[in-house]
Amino acid sequence: MKFTENIQQVAALQPDYLGFIFYEKSKRNFEGIIPELPKNIKKTGVFVNEYIEIVVSLVEEYQLEAIQLHGEEFVEYIKELKSQLELSQELYQNENSKLGKKKAIEIIKVFSIKDHFDFEILNSYVDDVDYFLFDTKGDEKGGNGIHFNWQILKNYPFSKPFFLSGGIGLDDVEKLQEILNFNLPIYALDVNSKFEIEPGKKNIEALKKFKNNVIKNVVK
């Protein structure tokens, strides 16, 4: 998300998460003010190999509730990030004791897939992330608008829930029904470029239609 009015329009559709990209090389890079959102929508910051201090600072500035790591962040990076976030939360709690305890920041680690994927890579991450996200390997860090071969996910060996991403659009409801038959721990659908009017600006009517189609034909 990038534009204030469009953010509010999408928020009215009640997504579980709204993503804000903090990566200067992205055409969707977010700079500005996030309008007030319903409490049930998790503000999610998307980062690519960013300095931990900057991630923590932006989490504090925008009161982010989830972090999506879209680069080559190793487990050691994630452990240190979580440690710094916990320290930041403790300081916040001490200074704002009347506001109640804040929930831990969710960590979503992205892995890009094309024609094959070695799931053993995930072993070292399982205990330190809340979710994985699988999208399509392409020229850009996300938002390439193309699918990867979802059949590869049949080999997913973990119970750790994951986000399914990668060029999901209005024409994919039937394919989504098919992948649900794999009995995989799919936690969420991440949609982006197939619903854009321009980078960072979403087509509200298309999103409404997709949401209704998913609820009617996919969600059981």
PDB file of C-alpha atoms in Angstrom:
ATOM      1  CA  MET A   1       0.000   0.000   0.000  1.00  0.00           C
ATOM      2  CA  LYS A   2       1.142   3.520  -0.764  1.00  0.00           C
ATOM      3  CA  PHE A   3      -1.661   6.090  -1.107  1.00  0.00           C
ATOM      4  CA  THR A   4      -3.752   7.321   1.835  1.00  0.00           C
ATOM      5  CA  GLU A   5      -7.227   7.183   0.285  1.00  0.00           C
ATOM      6  CA  ASN A   6      -6.529   3.830  -1.330  1.00  0.00           C
ATOM      7  CA  ILE A   7      -5.234   2.453   1.991  1.00  0.00           C
ATOM      8  CA  GLN A   8      -8.514   3.449   3.631  1.00  0.00           C
ATOM      9  CA  GLN A   9     -10.555   1.900   0.809  1.00  0.00           C
ATOM     10  CA  VAL A  10      -8.697  -1.406   1.055  1.00  0.00           C
ATOM     11  CA  ALA A  11      -8.919  -1.355   4.855  1.00  0.00           C
ATOM     12  CA  ALA A  12     -12.706  -1.110   4.517  1.00  0.00           C
ATOM     13  CA  LEU A  13     -12.610  -4.583   2.919  1.00  0.00           C
ATOM     14  CA  GLN A  14     -11.229  -5.918   6.220  1.00  0.00           C
ATOM     15  CA  PRO A  15      -8.060  -7.727   5.154  1.00  0.00           C
ATOM     16  CA  ASP A  16      -6.124  -9.368   7.986  1.00  0.00           C
ATOM     17  CA  TYR A  17      -2.880  -7.654   6.968  1.00  0.00           C
ATOM     18  CA  LEU A  18      -1.885  -4.545   5.032  1.00  0.00           C
ATOM     19  CA  GLY A  19       1.655  -4.364   3.702  1.00  0.00           C
ATOM     20  CA  PHE A  20       3.927  -1.312   3.512  1.00  0.00           C
ATOM     21  CA  ILE A  21       7.211  -1.695   1.647  1.00  0.00           C
ATOM     22  CA  PHE A  22      10.234  -0.007   3.173  1.00  0.00           C
ATOM     23  CA  TYR A  23      12.733  -0.653   0.406  1.00  0.00           C
ATOM     24  CA  GLU A  24      13.997   2.308  -1.585  1.00  0.00           C
ATOM     25  CA  LYS A  25      14.602   0.292  -4.748  1.00  0.00           C
ATOM     26  CA  SER A  26      10.940  -0.739  -4.916  1.00  0.00           C
ATOM     27  CA  LYS A  27       8.468   1.254  -6.999  1.00  0.00           C
ATOM     28  CA  ARG A  28       6.064   0.639  -4.112  1.00  0.00           C
ATOM     29  CA  ASN A  29       8.389   2.111  -1.477  1.00  0.00           C
ATOM     30  CA  PHE A  30       6.295   3.712   1.274  1.00  0.00           C
ATOM     31  CA  GLU A  31       6.966   7.184   2.613  1.00  0.00           C
ATOM     32  CA  GLY A  32       4.375   9.123   4.502  1.00  0.00           C
ATOM     33  CA  ILE A  33       1.750   8.629   7.166  1.00  0.00           C
ATOM     34  CA  ILE A  34      -0.317   5.490   7.625  1.00  0.00           C
ATOM     35  CA  PRO A  35      -3.912   6.510   8.342  1.00  0.00           C
ATOM     36  CA  GLU A  36      -5.659   5.053  11.356  1.00  0.00           C
ATOM     37  CA  LEU A  37      -6.714   1.483  10.628  1.00  0.00           C
ATOM     38  CA  PRO A  38      -9.183  -0.916  12.277  1.00  0.00           C
ATOM     39  CA  LYS A  39      -7.544  -2.710  15.217  1.00  0.00           C
ATOM     40  CA  ASN A  40      -7.947  -6.136  13.595  1.00  0.00           C
ATOM     41  CA  ILE A  41      -5.771  -5.215  10.588  1.00  0.00           C
ATOM     42  CA  LYS A  42      -2.083  -5.875  11.147  1.00  0.00           C
ATOM     43  CA  LYS A  43       0.218  -3.245   9.729  1.00  0.00           C
ATOM     44  CA  THR A  44       3.044  -5.147   8.080  1.00  0.00           C
ATOM     45  CA  GLY A  45       6.423  -3.732   7.151  1.00  0.00           C
ATOM     46  CA  VAL A  46       8.241  -5.333   4.224  1.00  0.00           C
ATOM     47  CA  PHE A  47      12.042  -5.176   4.397  1.00  0.00           C
ATOM     48  CA  VAL A  48      14.907  -6.380   2.202  1.00  0.00           C
ATOM     49  CA  ASN A  49      18.271  -6.991   3.898  1.00  0.00           C
ATOM     50  CA  GLU A  50      17.740  -3.883   6.012  1.00  0.00           C
ATOM     51  CA  TYR A  51      19.849  -2.848   9.006  1.00  0.00           C
ATOM     52  CA  ILE A  52      18.206  -4.159  12.160  1.00  0.00           C
ATOM     53  CA  GLU A  53      18.319  -0.734  13.799  1.00  0.00           C
ATOM     54  CA  ILE A  54      16.315   0.741  10.919  1.00  0.00           C
ATOM     55  CA  VAL A  55      13.744  -2.061  11.045  1.00  0.00           C
ATOM     56  CA  VAL A  56      13.236  -1.539  14.786  1.00  0.00           C
ATOM     57  CA  SER A  57      13.010   2.221  14.308  1.00  0.00           C
ATOM     58  CA  LEU A  58      10.314   1.887  11.631  1.00  0.00           C
ATOM     59  CA  VAL A  59       8.404  -0.652  13.719  1.00  0.00           C
ATOM     60  CA  GLU A  60       8.311   1.948  16.489  1.00  0.00           C
ATOM     61  CA  GLU A  61       7.485   4.868  14.190  1.00  0.00           C
ATOM     62  CA  TYR A  62       4.605   3.160  12.405  1.00  0.00           C
ATOM     63  CA  GLN A  63       3.569   0.809  15.221  1.00  0.00           C
ATOM     64  CA  LEU A  64       3.950  -2.184  12.912  1.00  0.00           C
ATOM     65  CA  GLU A  65       2.558  -5.508  14.085  1.00  0.00           C
ATOM     66  CA  ALA A  66       4.248  -7.803  11.569  1.00  0.00           C
ATOM     67  CA  ILE A  67       7.489  -7.846   9.616  1.00  0.00           C
ATOM     68  CA  GLN A  68       7.970  -9.528   6.261  1.00  0.00           C
ATOM     69  CA  LEU A  69      11.613 -10.267   5.476  1.00  0.00           C
ATOM     70  CA  HIS A  70      12.033 -10.402   1.731  1.00  0.00           C
ATOM     71  CA  GLY A  71      15.799 -10.571   1.344  1.00  0.00           C
ATOM     72  CA  GLU A  72      18.554 -13.036   2.175  1.00  0.00           C
ATOM     73  CA  GLU A  73      18.175 -12.698   5.934  1.00  0.00           C
ATOM     74  CA  PHE A  74      19.832 -15.591   7.766  1.00  0.00           C
ATOM     75  CA  VAL A  75      18.640 -17.119  11.027  1.00  0.00           C
ATOM     76  CA  GLU A  76      21.240 -15.177  13.026  1.00  0.00           C
ATOM     77  CA  TYR A  77      19.772 -11.945  11.662  1.00  0.00           C
ATOM     78  CA  ILE A  78      16.269 -12.981  12.697  1.00  0.00           C
ATOM     79  CA  LYS A  79      17.377 -13.958  16.208  1.00  0.00           C
ATOM     80  CA  GLU A  80      19.077 -10.597  16.691  1.00  0.00           C
ATOM     81  CA  LEU A  81      16.083  -8.755  15.231  1.00  0.00           C
ATOM     82  CA  LYS A  82      13.720 -10.501  17.636  1.00  0.00           C
ATOM     83  CA  SER A  83      16.009  -9.667  20.539  1.00  0.00           C
ATOM     84  CA  GLN A  84      16.097  -5.990  19.593  1.00  0.00           C
ATOM     85  CA  LEU A  85      12.337  -5.908  19.078  1.00  0.00           C
ATOM     86  CA  GLU A  86      11.770  -7.443  22.511  1.00  0.00           C
ATOM     87  CA  LEU A  87      14.016  -4.810  24.078  1.00  0.00           C
ATOM     88  CA  SER A  88      12.137  -2.093  22.244  1.00  0.00           C
ATOM     89  CA  GLN A  89       8.828  -3.524  23.458  1.00  0.00           C
ATOM     90  CA  GLU A  90      10.081  -3.577  27.044  1.00  0.00           C
ATOM     91  CA  LEU A  91      11.127   0.068  26.849  1.00  0.00           C
ATOM     92  CA  TYR A  92       7.751   0.967  25.354  1.00  0.00           C
ATOM     93  CA  GLN A  93       5.993  -0.930  28.126  1.00  0.00           C
ATOM     94  CA  ASN A  94       7.954   0.874  30.832  1.00  0.00           C
ATOM     95  CA  GLU A  95       7.143   4.258  29.327  1.00  0.00           C
ATOM     96  CA  ASN A  96       3.490   3.501  28.574  1.00  0.00           C
ATOM     97  CA  SER A  97       2.446   1.164  31.366  1.00  0.00           C
ATOM     98  CA  LYS A  98      -1.172   2.329  31.257  1.00  0.00           C
ATOM     99  CA  LEU A  99      -1.595   1.217  27.648  1.00  0.00           C
ATOM    100  CA  GLY A 100      -1.260  -2.476  28.422  1.00  0.00           C
ATOM    101  CA  LYS A 101       1.172  -5.060  27.134  1.00  0.00           C
ATOM    102  CA  LYS A 102       1.859  -5.083  23.394  1.00  0.00           C
ATOM    103  CA  LYS A 103       1.819  -8.314  21.433  1.00  0.00           C
ATOM    104  CA  ALA A 104       5.041  -9.670  20.002  1.00  0.00           C
ATOM    105  CA  ILE A 105       5.801  -8.617  16.427  1.00  0.00           C
ATOM    106  CA  GLU A 106       5.076 -11.399  13.938  1.00  0.00           C
ATOM    107  CA  ILE A 107       7.984 -12.452  11.737  1.00  0.00           C
ATOM    108  CA  ILE A 108       7.208 -13.648   8.190  1.00  0.00           C
ATOM    109  CA  LYS A 109      10.173 -14.988   6.210  1.00  0.00           C
ATOM    110  CA  VAL A 110       9.866 -15.018   2.443  1.00  0.00           C
ATOM    111  CA  PHE A 111      11.340 -17.660   0.158  1.00  0.00           C
ATOM    112  CA  SER A 112      11.054 -17.393  -3.611  1.00  0.00           C
ATOM    113  CA  ILE A 113      10.386 -20.437  -5.795  1.00  0.00           C
ATOM    114  CA  LYS A 114      10.630 -21.034  -9.507  1.00  0.00           C
ATOM    115  CA  ASP A 115      10.887 -24.582 -10.865  1.00  0.00           C
ATOM    116  CA  HIS A 116      12.088 -26.361  -7.725  1.00  0.00           C
ATOM    117  CA  PHE A 117      12.873 -25.712  -4.066  1.00  0.00           C
ATOM    118  CA  ASP A 118      14.896 -27.429  -1.360  1.00  0.00           C
ATOM    119  CA  PHE A 119      12.677 -27.355   1.728  1.00  0.00           C
ATOM    120  CA  GLU A 120      15.583 -28.440   3.922  1.00  0.00           C
ATOM    121  CA  ILE A 121      16.682 -24.793   3.766  1.00  0.00           C
ATOM    122  CA  LEU A 122      13.765 -24.006   6.064  1.00  0.00           C
ATOM    123  CA  ASN A 123      14.851 -26.317   8.893  1.00  0.00           C
ATOM    124  CA  SER A 124      16.949 -23.721  10.664  1.00  0.00           C
ATOM    125  CA  TYR A 125      14.204 -21.077  10.418  1.00  0.00           C
ATOM    126  CA  VAL A 126      11.219 -23.020  11.735  1.00  0.00           C
ATOM    127  CA  ASP A 127      11.672 -22.158  15.399  1.00  0.00           C
ATOM    128  CA  ASP A 128      12.371 -18.458  14.859  1.00  0.00           C
ATOM    129  CA  VAL A 129       9.637 -17.299  12.495  1.00  0.00           C
ATOM    130  CA  ASP A 130       5.874 -17.195  12.846  1.00  0.00           C
ATOM    131  CA  TYR A 131       5.144 -17.863   9.185  1.00  0.00           C
ATOM    132  CA  PHE A 132       6.836 -18.564   5.901  1.00  0.00           C
ATOM    133  CA  LEU A 133       5.736 -16.889   2.687  1.00  0.00           C
ATOM    134  CA  PHE A 134       6.275 -18.494  -0.705  1.00  0.00           C
ATOM    135  CA  ASP A 135       6.257 -16.344  -3.806  1.00  0.00           C
ATOM    136  CA  THR A 136       7.693 -16.425  -7.317  1.00  0.00           C
ATOM    137  CA  LYS A 137      11.368 -15.886  -8.018  1.00  0.00           C
ATOM    138  CA  GLY A 138      11.625 -13.038 -10.502  1.00  0.00           C
ATOM    139  CA  ASP A 139      13.462  -9.873 -11.477  1.00  0.00           C
ATOM    140  CA  GLU A 140      12.066  -7.903  -8.547  1.00  0.00           C
ATOM    141  CA  LYS A 141      11.780  -8.615  -4.821  1.00  0.00           C
ATOM    142  CA  GLY A 142       8.081  -9.483  -5.012  1.00  0.00           C
ATOM    143  CA  GLY A 143       5.322  -8.051  -7.163  1.00  0.00           C
ATOM    144  CA  ASN A 144       6.373  -9.829 -10.339  1.00  0.00           C
ATOM    145  CA  GLY A 145       2.803 -10.844 -11.141  1.00  0.00           C
ATOM    146  CA  ILE A 146       3.609 -14.445 -12.100  1.00  0.00           C
ATOM    147  CA  HIS A 147       2.971 -17.846 -10.534  1.00  0.00           C
ATOM    148  CA  PHE A 148       5.442 -20.450  -9.467  1.00  0.00           C
ATOM    149  CA  ASN A 149       4.567 -24.134  -9.762  1.00  0.00           C
ATOM    150  CA  TRP A 150       2.281 -24.707  -6.768  1.00  0.00           C
ATOM    151  CA  GLN A 151       2.681 -28.463  -7.199  1.00  0.00           C
ATOM    152  CA  ILE A 152       6.100 -28.048  -5.562  1.00  0.00           C
ATOM    153  CA  LEU A 153       4.338 -27.268  -2.291  1.00  0.00           C
ATOM    154  CA  LYS A 154       3.100 -30.861  -2.105  1.00  0.00           C
ATOM    155  CA  ASN A 155       6.570 -31.591  -0.705  1.00  0.00           C
ATOM    156  CA  TYR A 156       6.277 -29.038   2.117  1.00  0.00           C
ATOM    157  CA  PRO A 157       7.266 -31.079   5.193  1.00  0.00           C
ATOM    158  CA  PHE A 158       6.338 -28.795   8.102  1.00  0.00           C
ATOM    159  CA  SER A 159       3.283 -27.865  10.150  1.00  0.00           C
ATOM    160  CA  LYS A 160       4.454 -24.250  10.237  1.00  0.00           C
ATOM    161  CA  PRO A 161       1.709 -22.203   8.517  1.00  0.00           C
ATOM    162  CA  PHE A 162       2.584 -20.146   5.461  1.00  0.00           C
ATOM    163  CA  PHE A 163       1.331 -17.366   3.206  1.00  0.00           C
ATOM    164  CA  LEU A 164       0.772 -18.267  -0.439  1.00  0.00           C
ATOM    165  CA  SER A 165       1.811 -15.506  -2.827  1.00  0.00           C
ATOM    166  CA  GLY A 166       3.048 -14.996  -6.353  1.00  0.00           C
ATOM    167  CA  GLY A 167       0.801 -13.435  -8.979  1.00  0.00           C
ATOM    168  CA  ILE A 168      -2.522 -14.486  -7.444  1.00  0.00           C
ATOM    169  CA  GLY A 169      -5.400 -12.871  -9.317  1.00  0.00           C
ATOM    170  CA  LEU A 170      -9.100 -13.068 -10.122  1.00  0.00           C
ATOM    171  CA  ASP A 171      -8.611 -16.059 -12.423  1.00  0.00           C
ATOM    172  CA  ASP A 172      -7.021 -18.251  -9.742  1.00  0.00           C
ATOM    173  CA  VAL A 173     -10.011 -19.317  -7.646  1.00  0.00           C
ATOM    174  CA  GLU A 174     -10.123 -22.768  -9.269  1.00  0.00           C
ATOM    175  CA  LYS A 175      -6.383 -23.239  -8.743  1.00  0.00           C
ATOM    176  CA  LEU A 176      -6.771 -22.183  -5.114  1.00  0.00           C
ATOM    177  CA  GLN A 177      -9.451 -24.828  -4.646  1.00  0.00           C
ATOM    178  CA  GLU A 178      -7.029 -27.390  -6.043  1.00  0.00           C
ATOM    179  CA  ILE A 179      -4.130 -26.471  -3.777  1.00  0.00           C
ATOM    180  CA  LEU A 180      -6.360 -26.625  -0.720  1.00  0.00           C
ATOM    181  CA  ASN A 181      -6.864 -30.300  -1.512  1.00  0.00           C
ATOM    182  CA  PHE A 182      -3.164 -30.786  -0.753  1.00  0.00           C
ATOM    183  CA  ASN A 183      -4.063 -30.352   2.961  1.00  0.00           C
ATOM    184  CA  LEU A 184      -1.236 -27.883   3.460  1.00  0.00           C
ATOM    185  CA  PRO A 185      -1.069 -25.407   6.386  1.00  0.00           C
ATOM    186  CA  ILE A 186      -1.932 -22.397   4.196  1.00  0.00           C
ATOM    187  CA  TYR A 187      -2.543 -19.516   6.590  1.00  0.00           C
ATOM    188  CA  ALA A 188      -3.211 -16.630   4.216  1.00  0.00           C
ATOM    189  CA  LEU A 189      -3.281 -15.458   0.610  1.00  0.00           C
ATOM    190  CA  ASP A 190      -0.982 -12.569  -0.236  1.00  0.00           C
ATOM    191  CA  VAL A 191      -2.246 -10.553  -3.206  1.00  0.00           C
ATOM    192  CA  ASN A 192      -0.605  -7.560  -4.788  1.00  0.00           C
ATOM    193  CA  SER A 193       0.385  -6.823  -8.373  1.00  0.00           C
ATOM    194  CA  LYS A 194      -2.573  -8.493 -10.121  1.00  0.00           C
ATOM    195  CA  PHE A 195      -4.852  -6.002  -8.367  1.00  0.00           C
ATOM    196  CA  GLU A 196      -2.865  -2.853  -9.049  1.00  0.00           C
ATOM    197  CA  ILE A 197      -3.896   0.174 -11.068  1.00  0.00           C
ATOM    198  CA  GLU A 198      -0.359   1.462 -10.602  1.00  0.00           C
ATOM    199  CA  PRO A 199       2.421   0.400  -8.212  1.00  0.00           C
ATOM    200  CA  GLY A 200       1.046   0.585  -4.685  1.00  0.00           C
ATOM    201  CA  LYS A 201      -2.516   1.500  -5.724  1.00  0.00           C
ATOM    202  CA  LYS A 202      -5.137  -1.254  -5.673  1.00  0.00           C
ATOM    203  CA  ASN A 203      -8.281  -1.788  -7.754  1.00  0.00           C
ATOM    204  CA  ILE A 204     -10.979  -1.861  -5.081  1.00  0.00           C
ATOM    205  CA  GLU A 205     -13.709  -3.447  -7.210  1.00  0.00           C
ATOM    206  CA  ALA A 206     -11.366  -6.251  -8.306  1.00  0.00           C
ATOM    207  CA  LEU A 207     -10.380  -6.899  -4.690  1.00  0.00           C
ATOM    208  CA  LYS A 208     -14.047  -7.027  -3.651  1.00  0.00           C
ATOM    209  CA  LYS A 209     -14.788  -9.532  -6.381  1.00  0.00           C
ATOM    210  CA  PHE A 210     -11.781 -11.672  -5.447  1.00  0.00           C
ATOM    211  CA  LYS A 211     -12.693 -11.657  -1.765  1.00  0.00           C
ATOM    212  CA  ASN A 212     -16.279 -12.666  -2.504  1.00  0.00           C
ATOM    213  CA  ASN A 213     -15.165 -15.412  -4.905  1.00  0.00           C
ATOM    214  CA  VAL A 214     -12.698 -16.810  -2.381  1.00  0.00           C
ATOM    215  CA  ILE A 215     -15.252 -16.802   0.444  1.00  0.00           C
ATOM    216  CA  LYS A 216     -17.895 -18.382  -1.788  1.00  0.00           C
ATOM    217  CA  ASN A 217     -15.812 -20.968  -3.619  1.00  0.00           C
ATOM    218  CA  VAL A 218     -12.618 -21.623  -1.657  1.00  0.00           C
ATOM    219  CA  VAL A 219     -13.029 -21.061   2.068  1.00  0.00           C
ATOM    220  CA  LYS A 220     -14.732 -23.982   3.766  1.00  0.00           C
TER     221      LYS A 220
END
